[in-house]
Structure formats: structure tokens, C-alpha cells
Tab-separated table of C-alpha atoms in Angstrom:
chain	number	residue	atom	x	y	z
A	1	UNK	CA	24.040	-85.886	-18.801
A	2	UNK	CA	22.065	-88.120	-16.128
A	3	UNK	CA	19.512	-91.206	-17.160
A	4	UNK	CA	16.703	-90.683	-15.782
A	5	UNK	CA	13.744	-93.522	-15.214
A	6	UNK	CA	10.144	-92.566	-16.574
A	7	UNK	CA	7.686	-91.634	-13.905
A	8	UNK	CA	4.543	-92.641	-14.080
A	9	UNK	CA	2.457	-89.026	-13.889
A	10	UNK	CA	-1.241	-88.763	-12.879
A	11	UNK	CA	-3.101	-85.935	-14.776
A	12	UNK	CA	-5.816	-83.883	-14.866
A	13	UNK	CA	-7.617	-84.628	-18.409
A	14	UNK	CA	-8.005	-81.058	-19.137
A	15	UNK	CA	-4.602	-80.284	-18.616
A	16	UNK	CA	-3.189	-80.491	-22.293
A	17	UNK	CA	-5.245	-83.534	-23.089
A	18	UNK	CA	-8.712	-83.302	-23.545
A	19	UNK	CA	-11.557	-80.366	-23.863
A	20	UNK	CA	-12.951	-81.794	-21.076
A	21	UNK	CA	-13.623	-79.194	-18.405
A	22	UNK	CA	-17.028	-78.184	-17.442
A	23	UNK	CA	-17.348	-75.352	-20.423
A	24	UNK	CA	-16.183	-77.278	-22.606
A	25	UNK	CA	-12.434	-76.043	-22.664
A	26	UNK	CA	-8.787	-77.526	-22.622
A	27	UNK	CA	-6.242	-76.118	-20.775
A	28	UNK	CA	-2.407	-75.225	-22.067
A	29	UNK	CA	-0.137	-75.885	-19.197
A	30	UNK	CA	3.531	-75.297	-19.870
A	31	UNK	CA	4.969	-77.701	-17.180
A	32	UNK	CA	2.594	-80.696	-18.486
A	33	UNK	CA	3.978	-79.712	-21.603
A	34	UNK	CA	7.406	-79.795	-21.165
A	35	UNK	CA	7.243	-82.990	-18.936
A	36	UNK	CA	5.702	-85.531	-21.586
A	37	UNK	CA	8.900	-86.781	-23.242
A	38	UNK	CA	9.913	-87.552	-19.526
A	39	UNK	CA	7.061	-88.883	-18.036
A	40	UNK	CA	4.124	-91.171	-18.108
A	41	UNK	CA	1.128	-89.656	-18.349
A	42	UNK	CA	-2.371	-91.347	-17.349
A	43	UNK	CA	-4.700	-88.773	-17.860
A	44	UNK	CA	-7.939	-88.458	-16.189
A	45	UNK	CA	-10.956	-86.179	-15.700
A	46	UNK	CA	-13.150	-87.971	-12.691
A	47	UNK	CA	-16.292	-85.877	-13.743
A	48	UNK	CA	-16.275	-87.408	-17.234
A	49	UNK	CA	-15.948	-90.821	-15.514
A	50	UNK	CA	-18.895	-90.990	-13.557
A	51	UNK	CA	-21.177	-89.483	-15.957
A	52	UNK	CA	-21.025	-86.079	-16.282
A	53	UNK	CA	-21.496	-84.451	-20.154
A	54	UNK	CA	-18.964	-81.841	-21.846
A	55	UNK	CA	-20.091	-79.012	-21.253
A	56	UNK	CA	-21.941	-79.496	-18.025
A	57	UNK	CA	-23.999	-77.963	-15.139
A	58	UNK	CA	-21.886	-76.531	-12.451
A	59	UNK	CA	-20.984	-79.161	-9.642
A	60	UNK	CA	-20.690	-77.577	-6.033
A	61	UNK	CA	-18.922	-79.213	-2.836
A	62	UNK	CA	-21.288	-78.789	0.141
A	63	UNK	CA	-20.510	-79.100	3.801
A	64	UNK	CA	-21.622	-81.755	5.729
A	65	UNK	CA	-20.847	-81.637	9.126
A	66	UNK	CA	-17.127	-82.705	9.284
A	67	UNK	CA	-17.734	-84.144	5.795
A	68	UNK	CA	-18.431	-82.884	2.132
A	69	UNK	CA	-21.123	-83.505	0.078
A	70	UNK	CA	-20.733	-83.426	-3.958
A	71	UNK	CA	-23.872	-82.057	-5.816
A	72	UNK	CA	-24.950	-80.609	-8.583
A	73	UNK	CA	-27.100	-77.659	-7.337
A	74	UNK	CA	-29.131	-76.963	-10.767
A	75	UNK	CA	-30.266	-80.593	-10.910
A	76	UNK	CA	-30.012	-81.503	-7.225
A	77	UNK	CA	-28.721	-84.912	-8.153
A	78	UNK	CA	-25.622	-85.984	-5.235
A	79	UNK	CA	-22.527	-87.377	-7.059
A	80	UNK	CA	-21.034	-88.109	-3.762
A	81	UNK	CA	-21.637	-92.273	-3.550
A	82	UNK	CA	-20.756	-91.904	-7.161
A	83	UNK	CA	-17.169	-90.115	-6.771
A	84	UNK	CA	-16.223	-91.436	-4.336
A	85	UNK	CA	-16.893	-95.152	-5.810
A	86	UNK	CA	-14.561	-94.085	-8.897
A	87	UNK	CA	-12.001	-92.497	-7.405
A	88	UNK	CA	-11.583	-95.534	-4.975
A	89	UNK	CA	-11.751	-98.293	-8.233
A	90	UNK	CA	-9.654	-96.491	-10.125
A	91	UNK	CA	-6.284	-95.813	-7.543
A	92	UNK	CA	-6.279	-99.206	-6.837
A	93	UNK	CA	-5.761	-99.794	-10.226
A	94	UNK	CA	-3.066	-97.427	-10.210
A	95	UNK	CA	-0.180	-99.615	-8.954
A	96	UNK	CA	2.668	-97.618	-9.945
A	97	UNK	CA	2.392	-94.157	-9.660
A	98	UNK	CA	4.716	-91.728	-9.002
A	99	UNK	CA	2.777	-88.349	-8.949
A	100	UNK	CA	0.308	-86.028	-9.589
A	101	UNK	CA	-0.718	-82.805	-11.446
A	102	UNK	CA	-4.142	-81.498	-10.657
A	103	UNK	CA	-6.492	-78.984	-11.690
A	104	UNK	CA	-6.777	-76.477	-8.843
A	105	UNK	CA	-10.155	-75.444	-7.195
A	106	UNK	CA	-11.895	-78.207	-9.111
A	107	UNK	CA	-14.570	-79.756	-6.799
A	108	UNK	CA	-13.165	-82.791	-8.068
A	109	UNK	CA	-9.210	-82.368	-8.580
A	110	UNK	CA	-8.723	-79.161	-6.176
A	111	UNK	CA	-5.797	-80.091	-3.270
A	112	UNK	CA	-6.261	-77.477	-0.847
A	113	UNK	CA	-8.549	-74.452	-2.750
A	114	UNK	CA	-11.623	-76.046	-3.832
A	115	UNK	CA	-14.692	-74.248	-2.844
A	116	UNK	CA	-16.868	-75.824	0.237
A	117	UNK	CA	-20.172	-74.146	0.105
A	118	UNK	CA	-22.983	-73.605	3.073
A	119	UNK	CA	-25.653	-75.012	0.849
A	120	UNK	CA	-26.381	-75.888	-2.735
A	121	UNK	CA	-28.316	-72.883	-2.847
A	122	UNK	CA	-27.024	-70.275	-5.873
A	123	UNK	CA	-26.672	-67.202	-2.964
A	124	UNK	CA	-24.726	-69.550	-0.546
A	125	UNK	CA	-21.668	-68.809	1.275
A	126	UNK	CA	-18.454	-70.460	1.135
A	127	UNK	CA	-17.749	-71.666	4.265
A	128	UNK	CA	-13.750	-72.955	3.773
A	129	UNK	CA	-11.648	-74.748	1.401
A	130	UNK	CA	-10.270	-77.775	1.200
A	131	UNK	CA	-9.587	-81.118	-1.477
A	132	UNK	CA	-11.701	-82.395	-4.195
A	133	UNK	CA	-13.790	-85.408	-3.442
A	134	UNK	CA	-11.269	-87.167	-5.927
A	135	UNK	CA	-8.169	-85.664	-4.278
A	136	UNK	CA	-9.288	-86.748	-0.891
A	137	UNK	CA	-8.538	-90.229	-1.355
A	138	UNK	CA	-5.014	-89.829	-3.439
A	139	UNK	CA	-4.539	-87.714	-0.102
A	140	UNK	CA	-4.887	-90.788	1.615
A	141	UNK	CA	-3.389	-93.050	-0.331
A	142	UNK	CA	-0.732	-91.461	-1.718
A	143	UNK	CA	0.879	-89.302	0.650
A	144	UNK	CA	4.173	-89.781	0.153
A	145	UNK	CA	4.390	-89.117	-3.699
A	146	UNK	CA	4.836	-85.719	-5.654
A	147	UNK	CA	1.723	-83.992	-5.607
A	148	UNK	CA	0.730	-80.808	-7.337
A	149	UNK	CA	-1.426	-78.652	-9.070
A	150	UNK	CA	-1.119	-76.830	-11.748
A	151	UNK	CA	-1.546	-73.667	-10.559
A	152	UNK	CA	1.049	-73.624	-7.965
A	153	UNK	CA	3.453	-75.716	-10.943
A	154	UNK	CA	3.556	-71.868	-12.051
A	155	UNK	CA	5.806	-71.043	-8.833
A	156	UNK	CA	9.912	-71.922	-9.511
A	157	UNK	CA	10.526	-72.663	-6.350
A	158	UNK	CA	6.970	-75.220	-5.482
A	159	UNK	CA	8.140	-76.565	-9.273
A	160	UNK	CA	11.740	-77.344	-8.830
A	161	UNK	CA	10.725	-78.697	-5.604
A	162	UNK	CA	8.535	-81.095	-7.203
A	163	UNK	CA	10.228	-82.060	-10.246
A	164	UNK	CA	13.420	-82.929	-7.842
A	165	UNK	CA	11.042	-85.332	-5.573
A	166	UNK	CA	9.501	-87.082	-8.906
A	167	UNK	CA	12.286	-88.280	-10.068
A	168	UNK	CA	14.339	-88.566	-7.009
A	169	UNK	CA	11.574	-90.996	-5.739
A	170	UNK	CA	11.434	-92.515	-8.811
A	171	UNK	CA	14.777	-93.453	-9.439
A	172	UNK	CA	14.734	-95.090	-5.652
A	173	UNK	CA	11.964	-97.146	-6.468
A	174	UNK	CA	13.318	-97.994	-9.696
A	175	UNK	CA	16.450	-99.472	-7.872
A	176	UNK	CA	14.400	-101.077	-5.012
A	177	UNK	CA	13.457	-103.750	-7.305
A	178	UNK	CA	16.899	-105.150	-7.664
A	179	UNK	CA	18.478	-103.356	-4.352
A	180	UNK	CA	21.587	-104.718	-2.536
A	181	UNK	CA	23.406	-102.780	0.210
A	182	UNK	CA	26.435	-101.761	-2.307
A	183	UNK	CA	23.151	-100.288	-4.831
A	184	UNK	CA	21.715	-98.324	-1.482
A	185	UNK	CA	24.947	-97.127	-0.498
A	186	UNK	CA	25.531	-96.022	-4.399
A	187	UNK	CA	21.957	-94.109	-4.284
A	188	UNK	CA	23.133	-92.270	-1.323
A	189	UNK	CA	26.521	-91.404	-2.265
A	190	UNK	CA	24.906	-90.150	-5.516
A	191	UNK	CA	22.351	-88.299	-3.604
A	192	UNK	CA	24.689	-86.696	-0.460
A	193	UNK	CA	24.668	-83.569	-1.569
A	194	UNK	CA	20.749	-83.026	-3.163
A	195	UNK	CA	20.177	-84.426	0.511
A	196	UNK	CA	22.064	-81.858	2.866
A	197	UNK	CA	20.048	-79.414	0.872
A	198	UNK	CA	17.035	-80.366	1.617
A	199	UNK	CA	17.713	-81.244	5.087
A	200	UNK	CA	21.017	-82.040	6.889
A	201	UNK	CA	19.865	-83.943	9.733
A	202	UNK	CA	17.870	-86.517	7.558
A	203	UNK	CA	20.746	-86.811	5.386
A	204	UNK	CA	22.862	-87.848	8.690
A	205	UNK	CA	19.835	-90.320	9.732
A	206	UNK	CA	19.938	-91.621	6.275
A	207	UNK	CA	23.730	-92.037	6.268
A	208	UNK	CA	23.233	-93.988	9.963
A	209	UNK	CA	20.638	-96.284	8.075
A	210	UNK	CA	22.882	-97.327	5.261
A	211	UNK	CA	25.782	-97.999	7.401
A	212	UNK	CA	23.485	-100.388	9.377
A	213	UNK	CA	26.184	-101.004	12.149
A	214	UNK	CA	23.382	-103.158	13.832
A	215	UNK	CA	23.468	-105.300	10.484
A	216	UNK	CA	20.079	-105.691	10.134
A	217	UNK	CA	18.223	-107.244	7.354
A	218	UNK	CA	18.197	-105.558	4.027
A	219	UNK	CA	14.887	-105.494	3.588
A	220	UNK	CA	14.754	-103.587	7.009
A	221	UNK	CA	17.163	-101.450	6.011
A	222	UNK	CA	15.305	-100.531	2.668
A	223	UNK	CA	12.116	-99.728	4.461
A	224	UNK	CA	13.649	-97.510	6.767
A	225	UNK	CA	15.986	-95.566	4.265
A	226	UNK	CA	12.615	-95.166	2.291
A	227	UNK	CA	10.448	-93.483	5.002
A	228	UNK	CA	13.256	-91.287	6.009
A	229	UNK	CA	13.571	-90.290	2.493
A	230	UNK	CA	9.428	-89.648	1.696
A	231	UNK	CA	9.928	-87.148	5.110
A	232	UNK	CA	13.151	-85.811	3.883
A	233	UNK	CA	11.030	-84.942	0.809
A	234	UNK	CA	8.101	-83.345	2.755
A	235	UNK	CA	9.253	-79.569	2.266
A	236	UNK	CA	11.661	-78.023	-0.234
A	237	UNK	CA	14.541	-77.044	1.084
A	238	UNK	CA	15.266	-73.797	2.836
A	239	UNK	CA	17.071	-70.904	0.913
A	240	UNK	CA	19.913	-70.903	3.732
A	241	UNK	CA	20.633	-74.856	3.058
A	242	UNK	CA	21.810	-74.438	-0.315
A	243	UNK	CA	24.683	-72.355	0.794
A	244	UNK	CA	25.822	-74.783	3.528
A	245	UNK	CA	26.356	-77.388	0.147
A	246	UNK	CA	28.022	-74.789	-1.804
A	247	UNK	CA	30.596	-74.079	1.051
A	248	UNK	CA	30.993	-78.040	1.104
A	249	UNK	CA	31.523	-78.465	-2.273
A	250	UNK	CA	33.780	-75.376	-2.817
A	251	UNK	CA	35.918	-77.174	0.096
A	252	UNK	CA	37.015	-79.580	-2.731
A	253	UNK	CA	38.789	-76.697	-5.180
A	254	UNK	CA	39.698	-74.147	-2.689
A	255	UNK	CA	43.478	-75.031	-2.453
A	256	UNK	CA	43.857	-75.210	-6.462
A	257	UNK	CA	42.300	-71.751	-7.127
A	258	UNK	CA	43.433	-68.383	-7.295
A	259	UNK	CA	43.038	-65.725	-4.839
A	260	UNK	CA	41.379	-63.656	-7.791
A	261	UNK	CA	38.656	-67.024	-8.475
A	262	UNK	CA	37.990	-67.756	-4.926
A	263	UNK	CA	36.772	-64.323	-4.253
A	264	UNK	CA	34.984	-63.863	-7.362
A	265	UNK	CA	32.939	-66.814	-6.327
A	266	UNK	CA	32.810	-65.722	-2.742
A	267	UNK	CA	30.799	-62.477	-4.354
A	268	UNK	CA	28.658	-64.269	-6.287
A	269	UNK	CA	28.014	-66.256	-3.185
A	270	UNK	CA	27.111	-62.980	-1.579
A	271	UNK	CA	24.827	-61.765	-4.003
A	272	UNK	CA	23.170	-65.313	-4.030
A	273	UNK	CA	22.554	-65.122	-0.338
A	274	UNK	CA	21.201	-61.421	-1.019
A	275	UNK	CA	18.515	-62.696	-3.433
A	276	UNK	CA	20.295	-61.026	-6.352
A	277	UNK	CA	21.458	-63.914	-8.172
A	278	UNK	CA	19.668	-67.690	-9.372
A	279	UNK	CA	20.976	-70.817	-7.678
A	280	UNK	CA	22.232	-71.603	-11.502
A	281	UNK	CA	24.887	-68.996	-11.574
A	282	UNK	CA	26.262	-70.631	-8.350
A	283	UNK	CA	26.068	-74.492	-8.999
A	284	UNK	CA	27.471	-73.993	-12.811
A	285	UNK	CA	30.645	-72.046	-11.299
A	286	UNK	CA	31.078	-75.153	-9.305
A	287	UNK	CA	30.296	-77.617	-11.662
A	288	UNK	CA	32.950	-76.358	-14.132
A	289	UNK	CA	35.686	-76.699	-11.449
A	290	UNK	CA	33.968	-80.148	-11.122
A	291	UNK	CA	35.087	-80.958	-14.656
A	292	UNK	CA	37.885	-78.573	-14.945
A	293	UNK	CA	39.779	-80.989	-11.638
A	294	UNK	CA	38.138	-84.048	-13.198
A	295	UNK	CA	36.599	-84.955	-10.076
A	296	UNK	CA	34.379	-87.749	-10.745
A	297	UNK	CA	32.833	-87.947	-7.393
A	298	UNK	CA	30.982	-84.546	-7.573
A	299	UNK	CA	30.141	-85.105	-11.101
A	300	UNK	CA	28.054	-88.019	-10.033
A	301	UNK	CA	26.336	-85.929	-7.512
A	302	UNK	CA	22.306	-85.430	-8.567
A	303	UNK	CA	22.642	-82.062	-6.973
A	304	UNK	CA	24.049	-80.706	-9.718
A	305	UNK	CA	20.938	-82.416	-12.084
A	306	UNK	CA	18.100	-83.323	-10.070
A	307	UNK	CA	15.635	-83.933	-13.454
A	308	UNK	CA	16.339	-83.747	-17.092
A	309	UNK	CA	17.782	-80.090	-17.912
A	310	UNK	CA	15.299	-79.537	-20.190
A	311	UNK	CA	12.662	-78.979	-17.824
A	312	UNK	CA	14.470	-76.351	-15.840
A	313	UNK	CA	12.293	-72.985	-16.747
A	314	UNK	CA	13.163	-69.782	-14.662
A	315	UNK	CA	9.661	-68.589	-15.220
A	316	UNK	CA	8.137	-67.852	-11.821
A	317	UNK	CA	4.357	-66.509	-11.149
A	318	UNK	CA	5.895	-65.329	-7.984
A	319	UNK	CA	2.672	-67.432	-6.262
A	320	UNK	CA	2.201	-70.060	-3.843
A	321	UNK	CA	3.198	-71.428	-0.822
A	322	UNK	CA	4.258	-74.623	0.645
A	323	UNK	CA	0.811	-76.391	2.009
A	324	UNK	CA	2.912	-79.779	2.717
């Protein structure tokens, strides 16, 4: 079993936390849930923050021009200046922060399918959809961490995805504090194989980074290994790129097995890259012969434990997409 470090978790307040939303309501959210012995929660609802009552008149974002305007149509009153002042205060008091679960299609908290409306008028049109006024500046300032709502948490795939760049980021920036060269090579000898999954020709730019034949300064070095690794992060990785490691990593045990072992796991193989088996029934095949030839080096590998097993859930909505 891995350590892991403790991310520090942004949430929306009405995720498992508070009755809080505009009826009056609190939402159950599994992966929220499951996540609090793990993480650091700071939970937040912006609307309760700048004024707003529990339960409370409908608030409605309204284009404006290239812009959007928050109002509350019923009362008229524009909560725009007022957002947008609190949700500026507040991330800069956020210096550590390692990602965020929001409320989806919240005017507020929405990433991508809140509601932009023509007018404030009851009968108008939505005219697109786009980020909460809230959202918009995390957007901007955070771009690089693990960013979700809780909606799309509901997908296996979009949650894997992020639970493996939480605490993949957060266990870099953990180090970063006290990094050397021989604790960046160690992160990235950890990470090889986590890395070729998610994209093999970052993981060959990272690997040029660390062995710095230009020797330049650490600090250099750092920065550069870190940007490389936000982009390597950007997209989960493709179906296809998880056999490319498994072929890799069944390299190391091929000569030591059996004819009758090598092609049961060259069926399940098959009926992994058919869609008719989990990527768990491959990786624990391969991490018994891990233990079973005591080889250290692949047990060390995060690809094999990318976040706490606890949180690993096969539930899948089936939903979702990557926006990012």
C-alpha cells in the first residue's frame, strides 16, 4: 500500500456539506463522500457568501455582449460586481489548493453547462453555455489543477482520470518543497509507467528534462518538469495507451512463464482491447507476477495505485466527455 499526501479539495457547499442550495436542499455525492478521509476539504457555496438567503429567488446568468451578467431576474438586483469581488478575495486566499469539485449548471459553480440566458426576462431564451461567474476566475487561475464537477465525477473514466491527476500533482508539489535532482529522478522513476499511459511522448520529454544533459539549474529543471507534467495531465489517457504499458511491463515476466500463463494473459489482453474486460483484471494479473518475481522496481510503480484503493468504484453513469 502507497502513502499518499492530503490534497487540499475545493467544494461546492451543497455537495455533502451544507443545505445550502437555492431550495433549500443538500446534495449526497458518492465521490465527495468517499474522498474525505483523503482529502482536504474547504467547502464553499459563493451565493451564500455574498448575500444570498437559503432558500432563495432564482439567480440567472445573462449575456452581455462577449461578457455575462449575474442577476436575479425576480428582484432585478445584479450580483455581478458582487461575485465577482468574492470569488477574486477569496482564491487568493486559497494558497494551496489542489482541486476542485463543483456543482454543475450552477450560475455560480457550473464549468462548462451553466445556463446563459438572452434576457432576465422569465420567457427568455438560452442563448449558450458556459462557466459560473465563480468558476470563471478558478478557470483563470487555476488551470492547471484537477477540476471537476460533480456530475461528470459520475463517469469512471472522467473520475479515475481525475482522482489520478489530484494526487499525482499533489504528491509533486509535496516533494517540490524539499526537491533535489536524485528526489526528481525518484518521482519519475516512480511515475514511468502512469506516464507512458497517459502520453508517451511527454513521458520521453520528461525523461530528457530530468537527465538535464545541459546541467542546468535545478530550479530550472523543476519548472520545466512541472509544466510538462500539468500538459501531460491535460487529457486522460487514450484506451489504446494502456496496452502499450501492459506489453512493457509483461516484457519483465515473459521468459519465467509458462506457455499455458502467457497466453492466458494474452486473451485477457484481447478481450481488454475488445471492451469486454476492466483495466483491473489486466493490471492485477501483472501485479501478482510483480510480487510473485519480487520485483521491487514495478512494485514501486504508481501505475499500479494511482490514489488510495479505496476510492476505486466501478460505478459508471456511462456520461460525459472530456471538455479539457
Amino acid at each position: 500500500m502507497r502513502d499518499f499526501v492530503k490534497p487540499t479539495v475545493v467544494v461546492s457547499r451543497c455537495l455533502e456539506f451544507s443545505a445550502c442550495r437555492y431550495n433549500g436542499d443538500k446534495l449526497s455525492d458518492q465521490t465527495v463522500c468517499r474522498l474525505k478521509p483523503y482529502v482536504t476539504f474547504v467547502p464553499v457555496c459563493p451565493e451564500i457568501e455574498i448575500g444570498l438567503g437559503t432558500p432563495r429567488e432564482t439567480i440567472r446568468l445573462i449575456a452581455d455582449g462577449e461578457e455575462k451578467k449575474l442577476i436575479q431576474p425576480k428582484t432585478g438586483v445584479d450580483l455581478t460586481a458582487a461575485m465577482t469581488e468574492f470569488s477574486t478575495e477569496f482564491l487568493q486566499e486559497q494558497t494551496d489548493v489542489d482541486g476542485f469539485i463543483l456543482k454543475n449548471r450552477s450560475p455560480s459553480c457550473g464549468i462548462t453547462d451553466a445556463k446563459v440566458y438572452q434576457s432576465e426576462n422569465k420567457s427568455a431564451h438560452v442563448v449558450k453555455t458556459g462557466s459560473g461567474l465563480f468558476t470563471t476566475q478558478i478557470l483563470q487561475n487555476y488551470s492547471g489543477v484537477a477540476i471537476e464537477d460533480e456530475g461528470r465525477l459520475k463517469n469512471f473514466r472522467i473520475r479515475e482520470h481525475f482522482l489520478t491527476k489530484l494526487f499525482t500533482l499533489a504528491e509533486f508539489k509535496n516533494r517540490k518543497r524539499s526537491m533535489s535532482m536524485d528526489l526528481l529522478n525518484e518521482f519519475h522513476k516512480e511515475n514511468k509507467y502512469l506516464f507512458m499511459a497517459y502520453n508517451p511522448q511527454l513521458l520521453k520529454k520528461l525523461g530528457q528534462i530530468v537527465g538535464n544533459q545541459k546541467k542546468l539549474p535545478l530550479q530550472f529543471v523543476v519548472e520545466q518538469y512541472e509544466e510538462t507534467l500539468v500538459e501531460l495531465f491535460q487529457k486522460a489517457p487514450k484506451y489504446t495507451s494502456n496496452l502499450n504499458v501492459f506489453e512493457h511491463i509483461f516484457g519483465y515476466f515473459s521468459a519465467h512463464l509458462t506457455t499455458q500463463e502467457k497466453d492466458y494473459f494474452l486473451s485477457v489482453l484481447e478481450k481488454y482491447r475488445e471492451k469486454k474486460l476492466p483495466i483491473s483484471s489486466v493490471v492485477s494479473i501483472l501485479k501478482l507476477w510483480a510480487h510473485r518475481f519480487n520485483n521491487e522496481y514495478l512494485l514501486n510503480q504508481t501505475f499500479f495505485e494511482p490514489y488510495p484503493e479505496s476510492l476505486i468504484d466501478i460505478s459508471d453513469s456511462g456520461k460525459g466527455r472530456d471538455y479539457r
